[in-house]
Amino acid sequence: MDGNGRWAQQRRLPRTVGHRAGVKSVRAVVEESVRQGIEALTLFAFSSENWRRPQAEIRLLMELFLQTLRSDVRQLHENGVRLRVLGDRSAFPDVLQRRIAEAEDLTANNETLQLQIAANYGGRWDITQAARRLAADCVAGCLDPNAIDENAVRARLTGADLPEPDLFVRTGGEKRLSNFLLWQSAYAELYFTHLFWPDFDEDAYRLALADFASRQRRFGLTGDQISTLAGCVGG
């Protein structure tokens, strides 16, 4: 979700106004995901690199996160949305950590949409903590080092119980992964838009989904092989 600050600057407004405007797009995308029957949605809200930003902006983002949890979690729960936060939450204020835990507990049994918010998250951090878990299991004798394979690594990543992403959307005109779900997005389809996040509404989201639906996903196979497999399934 990129471009909040630039959206505000274009309007000669403080960057903080852009972050507040971006919350509306979060709600729009979540609601559209429910309507579309999407199984899982992960929103990259705050990266492990974002701590380098001005302290005033970081404080605003923490306050905005807290306010949104207070105001929106009940509605998420009523609509069957399960909320989880990915990342190292230990750096957050205690009150925010408590609100996150309460929201996760309240929505834990919901199944309509699995909503993950990546906060103080980084793909390299995720892979590193998975490596630590592998090492600890080996030292404890629970895992044979020779048995470590891709499945063993994936099982120790955050959100490992959910399917890997099918579609990766990047707003704001940037064309890079920016350390987001690096392992999990190996075969995700990439979609880049120049729209700033506050302008990414239901219509823009539907365009991204339609573009995804028009693509042929080959996973290392040829197009002819995919067509043949599709014909076999259809028959």
Coordinates of N, CA and C in Angstrom, one line a residue:
M1 N 0.9 -1.2 0.0 CA 0.0 0.0 0.0 C 0.9 1.2 0.0
D2 N 1.2 1.7 -1.2 CA 2.2 2.8 -1.3 C 1.6 4.0 -1.9
G3 N 2.1 5.2 -1.4 CA 1.7 6.4 -2.0 C 0.9 7.4 -1.2
N4 N 0.7 7.0 0.1 CA -0.1 7.9 1.0 C 0.5 9.3 1.1
G5 N 1.8 9.3 1.4 CA 2.5 10.6 1.6 C 2.5 11.4 0.3
R6 N 2.8 10.8 -0.8 CA 2.8 11.6 -2.1 C 1.4 12.0 -2.5
W7 N 0.4 11.2 -2.2 CA -1.0 11.6 -2.4 C -1.3 12.9 -1.7
A8 N -0.8 13.0 -0.4 CA -1.1 14.2 0.4 C -0.2 15.4 -0.1
Q9 N 1.0 15.1 -0.5 CA 1.9 16.2 -0.9 C 1.4 16.8 -2.2
Q10 N 0.8 16.0 -3.1 CA 0.2 16.6 -4.3 C -0.9 17.6 -4.0
R11 N -1.5 17.4 -2.9 CA -2.6 18.2 -2.5 C -2.2 19.3 -1.5
R12 N -0.9 19.4 -1.4 CA -0.3 20.4 -0.4 C -0.8 20.2 1.0
L13 N -0.9 18.9 1.4 CA -1.4 18.6 2.7 C -0.3 17.8 3.4
P14 N -0.3 17.7 4.7 CA 0.7 16.9 5.5 C 0.6 15.5 5.1
R15 N 1.7 14.8 5.2 CA 1.8 13.4 4.8 C 0.8 12.6 5.7
T16 N 0.6 13.0 6.9 CA -0.3 12.3 7.8 C -1.7 12.2 7.3
V17 N -2.1 13.3 6.6 CA -3.5 13.3 6.0 C -3.6 12.1 5.0
G18 N -2.5 11.8 4.2 CA -2.5 10.7 3.3 C -2.7 9.4 4.0
H19 N -2.0 9.2 5.1 CA -2.2 8.0 5.8 C -3.6 7.7 6.3
R20 N -4.2 8.8 6.7 CA -5.6 8.7 7.2 C -6.5 8.4 6.0
A21 N -6.3 9.0 4.8 CA -7.1 8.7 3.7 C -6.9 7.3 3.2
G22 N -5.7 6.7 3.4 CA -5.4 5.4 3.0 C -6.2 4.3 3.8
V23 N -6.7 4.7 5.0 CA -7.5 3.7 5.7 C -8.8 3.4 5.0
K24 N -9.3 4.4 4.3 CA -10.6 4.2 3.5 C -10.3 3.2 2.4
S25 N -9.2 3.2 1.8 CA -8.9 2.2 0.8 C -8.7 0.8 1.4
V26 N -8.2 0.7 2.6 CA -8.1 -0.5 3.3 C -9.5 -1.1 3.4
R27 N -10.4 -0.3 3.9 CA -11.8 -0.8 4.1 C -12.4 -1.2 2.8
A28 N -12.2 -0.5 1.7 CA -12.8 -0.8 0.4 C -12.2 -2.1 -0.1
V29 N -10.9 -2.3 0.0 CA -10.3 -3.5 -0.5 C -10.8 -4.8 0.3
V30 N -10.8 -4.6 1.6 CA -11.3 -5.7 2.5 C -12.8 -6.1 2.1
E31 N -13.6 -5.1 2.0 CA -15.0 -5.3 1.7 C -15.2 -6.0 0.3
E32 N -14.4 -5.5 -0.7 CA -14.5 -6.1 -2.0 C -13.9 -7.5 -2.0
S33 N -12.9 -7.8 -1.2 CA -12.4 -9.2 -1.1 C -13.5 -10.1 -0.5
V34 N -14.2 -9.6 0.4 CA -15.3 -10.5 1.0 C -16.4 -10.7 -0.1
R35 N -16.7 -9.7 -0.9 CA -17.7 -9.8 -2.0 C -17.2 -10.8 -3.0
Q36 N -15.9 -10.8 -3.3 CA -15.4 -11.6 -4.4 C -15.1 -13.0 -3.9
G37 N -15.3 -13.3 -2.6 CA -15.0 -14.6 -2.1 C -13.5 -15.0 -2.1
I38 N -12.7 -14.0 -1.9 CA -11.2 -14.2 -1.8 C -10.9 -14.8 -0.5
E39 N -10.0 -15.8 -0.5 CA -9.8 -16.6 0.7 C -8.9 -15.8 1.7
A40 N -7.8 -15.2 1.2 CA -6.9 -14.5 2.1 C -6.4 -13.2 1.4
L41 N -6.2 -12.2 2.3 CA -5.7 -10.9 1.8 C -4.6 -10.5 2.8
T42 N -3.5 -10.1 2.3 CA -2.4 -9.6 3.2 C -2.1 -8.2 2.8
L43 N -2.1 -7.3 3.7 CA -1.8 -5.9 3.5 C -0.5 -5.5 4.2
F44 N 0.4 -4.9 3.4 CA 1.7 -4.5 4.0 C 1.6 -3.1 4.5
A45 N 1.4 -3.0 5.8 CA 1.1 -1.7 6.5 C 2.3 -1.0 6.9
F46 N 3.3 -1.7 7.5 CA 4.5 -1.0 8.1 C 5.7 -2.0 8.0
S47 N 6.7 -1.7 7.2 CA 7.8 -2.6 7.1 C 8.8 -2.4 8.2
S48 N 9.7 -3.3 8.3 CA 10.8 -3.2 9.3 C 11.7 -2.1 9.0
E49 N 11.7 -1.6 7.7 CA 12.5 -0.5 7.3 C 11.9 0.9 7.6
N50 N 10.6 0.9 7.8 CA 9.8 2.1 8.0 C 10.2 2.8 9.3
W51 N 10.9 2.2 10.2 CA 11.3 2.8 11.5 C 12.3 4.0 11.2
R52 N 12.8 4.0 10.0 CA 13.8 5.1 9.7 C 13.0 6.4 9.3
R53 N 11.7 6.4 9.2 CA 11.0 7.6 8.9 C 11.0 8.6 10.1
P54 N 10.5 9.8 9.8 CA 10.5 10.8 10.9 C 9.6 10.3 12.1
Q55 N 10.0 10.6 13.3 CA 9.4 10.0 14.5 C 7.9 10.5 14.5
A56 N 7.6 11.7 14.1 CA 6.2 12.2 14.1 C 5.3 11.3 13.3
E57 N 5.9 10.9 12.1 CA 5.1 10.1 11.2 C 4.9 8.7 11.8
I58 N 5.9 8.2 12.4 CA 5.8 6.8 13.0 C 4.8 6.8 14.1
R59 N 4.8 7.9 15.0 CA 3.8 8.0 16.0 C 2.4 8.0 15.5
L60 N 2.2 8.8 14.4 CA 0.9 8.9 13.8 C 0.4 7.5 13.2
L61 N 1.4 6.8 12.6 CA 1.0 5.5 12.1 C 0.6 4.5 13.2
M62 N 1.3 4.5 14.3 CA 1.0 3.7 15.5 C -0.4 4.1 16.0
E63 N -0.7 5.4 16.1 CA -2.0 5.8 16.6 C -3.1 5.5 15.7
L64 N -2.8 5.6 14.4 CA -3.8 5.2 13.4 C -4.1 3.7 13.4
F65 N -3.1 2.9 13.6 CA -3.3 1.5 13.7 C -4.2 1.2 14.9
L66 N -3.9 1.8 16.0 CA -4.6 1.6 17.2 C -6.1 2.0 17.0
Q67 N -6.3 3.2 16.5 CA -7.6 3.7 16.3 C -8.4 2.8 15.3
T68 N -7.8 2.3 14.3 CA -8.5 1.4 13.4 C -8.9 0.1 14.0
L69 N -8.0 -0.4 14.8 CA -8.4 -1.6 15.6 C -9.6 -1.4 16.5
R70 N -9.6 -0.2 17.1 CA -10.7 0.1 18.0 C -12.0 0.2 17.3
S71 N -12.0 0.8 16.1 CA -13.2 1.2 15.4 C -13.7 0.1 14.4
D72 N -12.8 -0.8 13.9 CA -13.2 -1.6 12.8 C -13.2 -3.1 13.2
V73 N -12.6 -3.5 14.3 CA -12.5 -5.0 14.6 C -13.9 -5.6 14.8
R74 N -14.8 -4.9 15.4 CA -16.2 -5.5 15.6 C -16.9 -5.7 14.3
Q75 N -16.7 -4.8 13.4 CA -17.4 -5.0 12.1 C -16.7 -6.1 11.3
L76 N -15.4 -6.2 11.4 CA -14.7 -7.3 10.8 C -15.2 -8.7 11.3
H77 N -15.4 -8.7 12.6 CA -15.9 -9.9 13.3 C -17.3 -10.3 12.8
E78 N -18.1 -9.3 12.7 CA -19.5 -9.5 12.3 C -19.6 -10.0 10.9
N79 N -18.6 -9.7 10.1 CA -18.6 -10.1 8.7 C -17.7 -11.3 8.4
G80 N -17.3 -12.0 9.5 CA -16.6 -13.3 9.4 C -15.2 -13.2 9.0
V81 N -14.6 -12.0 9.2 CA -13.2 -11.8 8.9 C -12.3 -12.2 10.0
R82 N -11.3 -13.0 9.8 CA -10.3 -13.3 10.8 C -9.1 -12.3 10.6
L83 N -8.7 -11.7 11.6 CA -7.6 -10.7 11.6 C -6.3 -11.3 12.2
R84 N -5.2 -11.2 11.5 CA -3.9 -11.6 12.1 C -2.9 -10.6 11.7
V85 N -1.9 -10.4 12.6 CA -0.8 -9.4 12.3 C 0.5 -10.2 12.2
L86 N 1.2 -10.0 11.0 CA 2.4 -10.6 10.8 C 3.6 -9.7 11.1
G87 N 4.6 -10.2 11.7 CA 5.8 -9.3 12.0 C 6.2 -9.4 13.4
D88 N 7.2 -8.6 13.7 CA 7.7 -8.6 15.1 C 7.0 -7.5 15.9
R89 N 6.0 -7.8 16.6 CA 5.2 -6.8 17.3 C 5.8 -6.3 18.6
S90 N 6.9 -6.9 19.0 CA 7.5 -6.6 20.3 C 8.0 -5.1 20.3
A91 N 8.2 -4.5 19.1 CA 8.6 -3.1 19.1 C 7.5 -2.1 19.2
F92 N 6.3 -2.6 19.2 CA 5.1 -1.7 19.3 C 4.8 -1.3 20.7
P93 N 4.1 -0.2 21.0 CA 3.7 0.1 22.3 C 2.8 -1.0 22.9
D94 N 2.9 -1.1 24.2 CA 2.2 -2.2 24.9 C 0.7 -2.2 24.6
V95 N 0.1 -1.0 24.6 CA -1.3 -0.9 24.4 C -1.7 -1.4 23.0
L96 N -0.8 -1.1 22.0 CA -1.1 -1.6 20.7 C -0.9 -3.2 20.6
Q97 N 0.1 -3.7 21.3 CA 0.2 -5.1 21.3 C -1.0 -5.8 22.0
R98 N -1.5 -5.2 23.0 CA -2.7 -5.8 23.7 C -3.9 -5.7 22.7
R99 N -4.1 -4.6 22.0 CA -5.2 -4.5 21.1 C -5.1 -5.5 19.9
I100 N -3.9 -5.7 19.5 CA -3.7 -6.7 18.4 C -4.1 -8.1 18.9
A101 N -3.6 -8.5 20.1 CA -4.0 -9.8 20.7 C -5.5 -9.9 20.9
E102 N -6.1 -8.9 21.4 CA -7.6 -9.0 21.6 C -8.3 -9.1 20.3
A103 N -7.9 -8.4 19.2 CA -8.5 -8.5 17.9 C -8.3 -9.9 17.3
E104 N -7.1 -10.5 17.5 CA -6.9 -11.8 17.0 C -7.7 -12.9 17.7
D105 N -7.8 -12.7 19.0 CA -8.6 -13.6 19.8 C -10.1 -13.6 19.4
L106 N -10.6 -12.4 19.3 CA -12.0 -12.2 19.0 C -12.4 -12.8 17.6
T107 N -11.5 -12.7 16.6 CA -11.8 -13.1 15.3 C -11.2 -14.5 14.9
A108 N -10.7 -15.2 15.9 CA -9.9 -16.4 15.6 C -10.6 -17.5 14.9
N109 N -11.9 -17.6 15.1 CA -12.7 -18.7 14.5 C -13.4 -18.3 13.2
N110 N -13.2 -17.1 12.7 CA -13.9 -16.6 11.5 C -13.2 -17.2 10.3
E111 N -14.0 -17.4 9.2 CA -13.5 -18.1 8.0 C -13.9 -17.5 6.7
T112 N -14.7 -16.4 6.7 CA -15.0 -15.7 5.4 C -13.8 -15.2 4.7
L113 N -12.9 -14.5 5.4 CA -11.7 -13.9 4.8 C -10.6 -14.0 5.9
Q114 N -9.5 -14.4 5.5 CA -8.3 -14.4 6.3 C -7.5 -13.1 6.0
L115 N -7.6 -12.1 6.9 CA -7.0 -10.8 6.7 C -5.7 -10.7 7.5
Q116 N -4.6 -10.6 6.8 CA -3.3 -10.5 7.5 C -2.8 -9.0 7.3
I117 N -2.4 -8.4 8.4 CA -1.7 -7.1 8.3 C -0.3 -7.3 8.6
A118 N 0.6 -7.0 7.7 CA 2.0 -7.1 7.9 C 2.5 -5.8 8.5
A119 N 3.0 -5.9 9.8 CA 3.4 -4.7 10.5 C 4.7 -5.0 11.2
N120 N 5.7 -4.1 11.0 CA 7.1 -4.4 11.4 C 7.5 -5.7 10.9
Y121 N 7.2 -5.9 9.6 CA 7.5 -7.1 8.9 C 8.5 -6.9 7.8
G122 N 9.3 -7.9 7.5 CA 10.2 -7.9 6.4 C 10.4 -9.3 5.9
G123 N 10.5 -9.5 4.6 CA 10.6 -10.8 4.1 C 11.9 -11.5 4.5
R124 N 13.0 -10.7 4.6 CA 14.3 -11.3 5.1 C 14.2 -11.6 6.6
W125 N 13.5 -10.8 7.4 CA 13.3 -11.1 8.8 C 12.5 -12.4 8.9
D126 N 11.5 -12.6 8.0 CA 10.7 -13.8 8.1 C 11.5 -15.0 7.8
I127 N 12.3 -15.0 6.8 CA 13.2 -16.1 6.4 C 14.2 -16.4 7.5
T128 N 14.7 -15.3 8.1 CA 15.7 -15.4 9.2 C 15.1 -16.1 10.4
Q129 N 13.9 -15.7 10.8 CA 13.3 -16.3 12.0 C 12.9 -17.8 11.7
A130 N 12.6 -18.1 10.5 CA 12.3 -19.5 10.1 C 13.6 -20.3 10.2
A131 N 14.8 -19.7 9.8 CA 16.1 -20.4 9.9 C 16.4 -20.6 11.4
R132 N 16.1 -19.7 12.2 CA 16.4 -19.8 13.7 C 15.6 -21.0 14.2
R133 N 14.3 -21.1 13.8 CA 13.5 -22.2 14.3 C 14.0 -23.5 13.8
L134 N 14.4 -23.6 12.6 CA 15.0 -24.8 12.1 C 16.2 -25.2 12.9
A135 N 17.1 -24.2 13.1 CA 18.3 -24.5 13.9 C 18.0 -25.0 15.3
A136 N 17.0 -24.4 15.9 CA 16.6 -24.8 17.3 C 16.0 -26.2 17.3
D137 N 15.3 -26.5 16.3 CA 14.7 -27.9 16.2 C 15.8 -28.9 16.0
C138 N 16.8 -28.6 15.2 CA 17.9 -29.5 15.0 C 18.7 -29.7 16.3
V139 N 19.0 -28.6 17.0 CA 19.7 -28.7 18.3 C 19.0 -29.5 19.3
A140 N 17.6 -29.3 19.3 CA 16.8 -30.1 20.3 C 16.6 -31.5 19.9
G141 N 17.1 -31.9 18.7 CA 16.9 -33.3 18.2 C 15.6 -33.6 17.6
C142 N 14.8 -32.6 17.4 CA 13.4 -32.8 16.8 C 13.5 -32.8 15.3
L143 N 14.6 -32.5 14.7 CA 14.7 -32.4 13.2 C 16.1 -32.8 12.8
D144 N 16.1 -33.7 11.8 CA 17.3 -34.1 11.2 C 17.7 -33.1 10.2
P145 N 18.9 -32.5 10.2 CA 19.3 -31.5 9.3 C 19.2 -32.0 7.8
N146 N 19.4 -33.3 7.6 CA 19.2 -33.8 6.2 C 17.8 -33.8 5.8
A147 N 16.9 -33.6 6.7 CA 15.4 -33.6 6.3 C 14.9 -32.2 6.0
I148 N 15.8 -31.2 6.1 CA 15.3 -29.9 5.8 C 15.1 -29.7 4.3
D149 N 13.9 -29.4 3.9 CA 13.6 -29.1 2.5 C 12.7 -27.9 2.5
E150 N 12.2 -27.5 1.3 CA 11.4 -26.3 1.2 C 10.1 -26.4 2.1
N151 N 9.5 -27.5 2.2 CA 8.4 -27.6 3.1 C 8.7 -27.3 4.5
A152 N 9.9 -27.7 5.0 CA 10.3 -27.5 6.3 C 10.5 -26.0 6.6
V153 N 11.1 -25.3 5.6 CA 11.3 -23.9 5.7 C 9.9 -23.2 5.7
R154 N 9.1 -23.5 4.8 CA 7.8 -22.9 4.6 C 6.9 -23.0 5.9
A155 N 7.0 -24.2 6.5 CA 6.2 -24.4 7.7 C 6.6 -23.5 8.9
R156 N 7.7 -22.9 8.8 CA 8.2 -22.1 9.9 C 8.1 -20.6 9.6
L157 N 7.6 -20.3 8.4 CA 7.4 -18.9 8.1 C 6.1 -18.4 8.7
T158 N 5.9 -17.1 8.8 CA 4.7 -16.5 9.4 C 3.5 -16.8 8.4
G159 N 2.4 -17.1 8.9 CA 1.2 -17.3 8.0 C 1.3 -18.6 7.2
A160 N 2.1 -19.6 7.7 CA 2.4 -20.8 7.0 C 1.1 -21.6 6.7
D161 N 0.0 -21.4 7.4 CA -1.2 -22.2 7.2 C -2.0 -21.7 6.1
L162 N -1.7 -20.6 5.5 CA -2.4 -20.0 4.4 C -1.7 -20.3 3.1
P163 N -2.5 -20.3 2.0 CA -1.9 -20.6 0.7 C -0.9 -19.4 0.3
E164 N 0.0 -19.7 -0.5 CA 0.9 -18.7 -1.0 C 0.2 -17.7 -1.9
P165 N 0.6 -16.4 -1.9 CA -0.1 -15.4 -2.7 C -0.2 -15.7 -4.2
D166 N -1.3 -15.5 -4.7 CA -1.5 -15.6 -6.2 C -1.2 -14.3 -6.9
L167 N -1.6 -13.2 -6.2 CA -1.5 -11.9 -6.9 C -0.8 -10.9 -5.9
F168 N 0.2 -10.2 -6.4 CA 0.9 -9.2 -5.7 C 0.6 -7.8 -6.3
V169 N 0.0 -7.0 -5.6 CA -0.4 -5.6 -6.1 C 0.5 -4.6 -5.4
R170 N 1.1 -3.7 -6.2 CA 1.9 -2.6 -5.7 C 1.4 -1.3 -6.3
T171 N 1.0 -0.4 -5.4 CA 0.5 0.9 -5.8 C 1.6 1.9 -5.8
G172 N 1.2 3.1 -6.2 CA 2.2 4.2 -6.1 C 3.2 4.3 -7.2
G173 N 3.2 3.5 -8.2 CA 4.1 3.5 -9.3 C 5.4 2.8 -9.0
E174 N 5.6 2.3 -7.9 CA 6.9 1.5 -7.6 C 6.8 0.2 -8.2
K175 N 7.9 -0.3 -8.6 CA 8.0 -1.7 -9.3 C 9.1 -2.5 -8.7
R176 N 8.8 -2.9 -7.4 CA 9.7 -3.7 -6.7 C 9.0 -4.4 -5.6
L177 N 9.6 -5.5 -5.0 CA 8.9 -6.2 -4.0 C 9.1 -5.6 -2.6
S178 N 10.1 -4.8 -2.4 CA 10.3 -4.1 -1.1 C 10.3 -5.0 0.1
N179 N 10.9 -6.2 0.0 CA 11.1 -7.0 1.1 C 9.8 -7.6 1.7
F180 N 8.8 -7.8 0.8 CA 7.5 -8.2 1.3 C 7.3 -9.7 0.8
L181 N 7.0 -10.6 1.8 CA 6.7 -12.0 1.5 C 7.6 -12.5 0.4
L182 N 8.9 -12.4 0.6 CA 9.9 -12.8 -0.4 C 9.8 -14.3 -0.8
W183 N 9.8 -15.1 0.2 CA 9.7 -16.6 0.0 C 8.3 -16.9 -0.6
Q184 N 7.3 -16.4 0.0 CA 5.9 -16.8 -0.3 C 5.5 -16.3 -1.7
S185 N 6.1 -15.3 -2.2 CA 5.6 -14.7 -3.5 C 6.4 -15.2 -4.7
A186 N 7.1 -16.3 -4.5 CA 8.0 -16.8 -5.6 C 7.2 -16.9 -6.9
Y187 N 6.0 -17.3 -6.9 CA 5.2 -17.5 -8.1 C 4.0 -16.6 -8.2
A188 N 4.0 -15.6 -7.4 CA 2.8 -14.6 -7.4 C 2.9 -13.8 -8.7
E189 N 1.7 -13.5 -9.3 CA 1.6 -12.6 -10.4 C 1.8 -11.2 -9.9
L190 N 2.6 -10.4 -10.6 CA 2.8 -9.0 -10.1 C 2.0 -8.0 -10.9
Y191 N 1.4 -7.1 -10.2 CA 0.5 -6.1 -10.8 C 0.9 -4.7 -10.2
F192 N 1.4 -3.8 -11.1 CA 1.8 -2.5 -10.7 C 0.9 -1.4 -11.2
T193 N 0.5 -0.5 -10.4 CA -0.3 0.6 -10.8 C 0.3 1.9 -10.3
H194 N 0.1 3.0 -11.1 CA 0.5 4.3 -10.7 C -0.4 5.0 -9.7
L195 N -1.5 4.4 -9.5 CA -2.5 5.0 -8.5 C -1.8 5.0 -7.1
F196 N -1.9 6.1 -6.4 CA -1.5 6.2 -5.0 C -2.6 5.4 -4.2
W197 N -2.1 4.8 -3.1 CA -3.0 3.9 -2.3 C -4.3 4.6 -2.0
P198 N -4.4 5.9 -1.6 CA -5.8 6.4 -1.3 C -6.7 6.5 -2.5
D199 N -6.2 6.4 -3.7 CA -7.0 6.3 -4.9 C -7.3 4.9 -5.3
F200 N -6.8 3.9 -4.6 CA -7.0 2.5 -5.0 C -8.3 2.0 -4.4
D201 N -9.4 2.2 -5.1 CA -10.7 1.9 -4.6 C -11.2 0.5 -5.1
E202 N -12.5 0.3 -5.0 CA -13.1 -1.0 -5.4 C -12.9 -1.2 -6.9
D203 N -13.1 -0.2 -7.7 CA -13.0 -0.3 -9.1 C -11.5 -0.6 -9.5
A204 N -10.6 0.0 -8.9 CA -9.2 -0.2 -9.2 C -8.8 -1.7 -8.8
Y205 N -9.3 -2.1 -7.7 CA -9.1 -3.5 -7.2 C -9.7 -4.5 -8.2
R206 N -10.9 -4.2 -8.6 CA -11.5 -5.2 -9.6 C -10.7 -5.2 -10.9
L207 N -10.1 -4.1 -11.3 CA -9.3 -4.1 -12.5 C -8.0 -5.0 -12.3
A208 N -7.5 -4.9 -11.1 CA -6.3 -5.8 -10.8 C -6.7 -7.3 -10.8
L209 N -7.8 -7.6 -10.3 CA -8.3 -9.0 -10.3 C -8.6 -9.5 -11.7
A210 N -9.2 -8.6 -12.5 CA -9.5 -9.0 -13.9 C -8.2 -9.2 -14.7
D211 N -7.2 -8.4 -14.4 CA -5.9 -8.6 -15.1 C -5.3 -9.9 -14.7
F212 N -5.4 -10.2 -13.4 CA -4.9 -11.5 -12.9 C -5.6 -12.7 -13.6
A213 N -7.0 -12.6 -13.7 CA -7.8 -13.7 -14.2 C -7.5 -13.9 -15.7
S214 N -6.9 -12.9 -16.4 CA -6.6 -13.1 -17.8 C -5.3 -13.7 -18.1
R215 N -4.5 -13.9 -17.1 CA -3.1 -14.5 -17.2 C -3.1 -16.0 -17.2
Q216 N -2.1 -16.6 -17.9 CA -1.9 -18.0 -17.9 C -0.8 -18.3 -16.9
R217 N -1.1 -19.0 -15.8 CA 0.0 -19.3 -14.9 C 0.6 -20.7 -15.2
R218 N 1.9 -20.7 -15.4 CA 2.5 -21.9 -16.0 C 3.3 -22.7 -14.9
F219 N 3.8 -22.0 -13.9 CA 4.6 -22.7 -12.9 C 5.7 -23.6 -13.4
G220 N 6.4 -23.1 -14.4 CA 7.5 -23.8 -15.0 C 7.2 -24.6 -16.2
L221 N 5.9 -24.8 -16.5 CA 5.5 -25.6 -17.6 C 5.4 -24.7 -18.9
T222 N 5.1 -25.3 -20.0 CA 4.9 -24.5 -21.2 C 3.4 -24.2 -21.4
G223 N 3.1 -23.2 -22.2 CA 1.7 -22.9 -22.4 C 1.0 -24.1 -23.0
D224 N 1.6 -24.9 -23.9 CA 1.0 -26.0 -24.5 C 0.7 -27.1 -23.5
Q225 N 1.6 -27.2 -22.5 CA 1.3 -28.2 -21.5 C 0.1 -27.8 -20.6
I226 N 0.0 -26.5 -20.3 CA -1.1 -26.0 -19.5 C -2.4 -26.3 -20.3
S227 N -2.4 -26.0 -21.6 CA -3.6 -26.1 -22.4 C -4.0 -27.6 -22.4
T228 N -3.0 -28.5 -22.5 CA -3.3 -29.9 -22.6 C -3.9 -30.4 -21.3
L229 N -3.3 -29.9 -20.2 CA -3.8 -30.3 -18.8 C -5.2 -29.8 -18.6
A230 N -5.5 -28.6 -19.1 CA -6.8 -28.0 -19.0 C -7.8 -28.8 -19.8
G231 N -7.4 -29.2 -21.0 CA -8.3 -30.0 -21.8 C -8.6 -31.4 -21.1
C232 N -7.6 -31.9 -20.5 CA -7.8 -33.2 -19.8 C -8.8 -33.1 -18.6
V233 N -8.6 -32.0 -17.9 CA -9.5 -31.7 -16.7 C -10.9 -31.5 -17.2
G234 N -11.0 -30.7 -18.3 CA -12.3 -30.4 -18.9 C -13.0 -31.6 -19.4
G235 N -12.3 -32.6 -19.9 CA -12.9 -33.8 -20.5 C -13.3 -34.8 -19.4

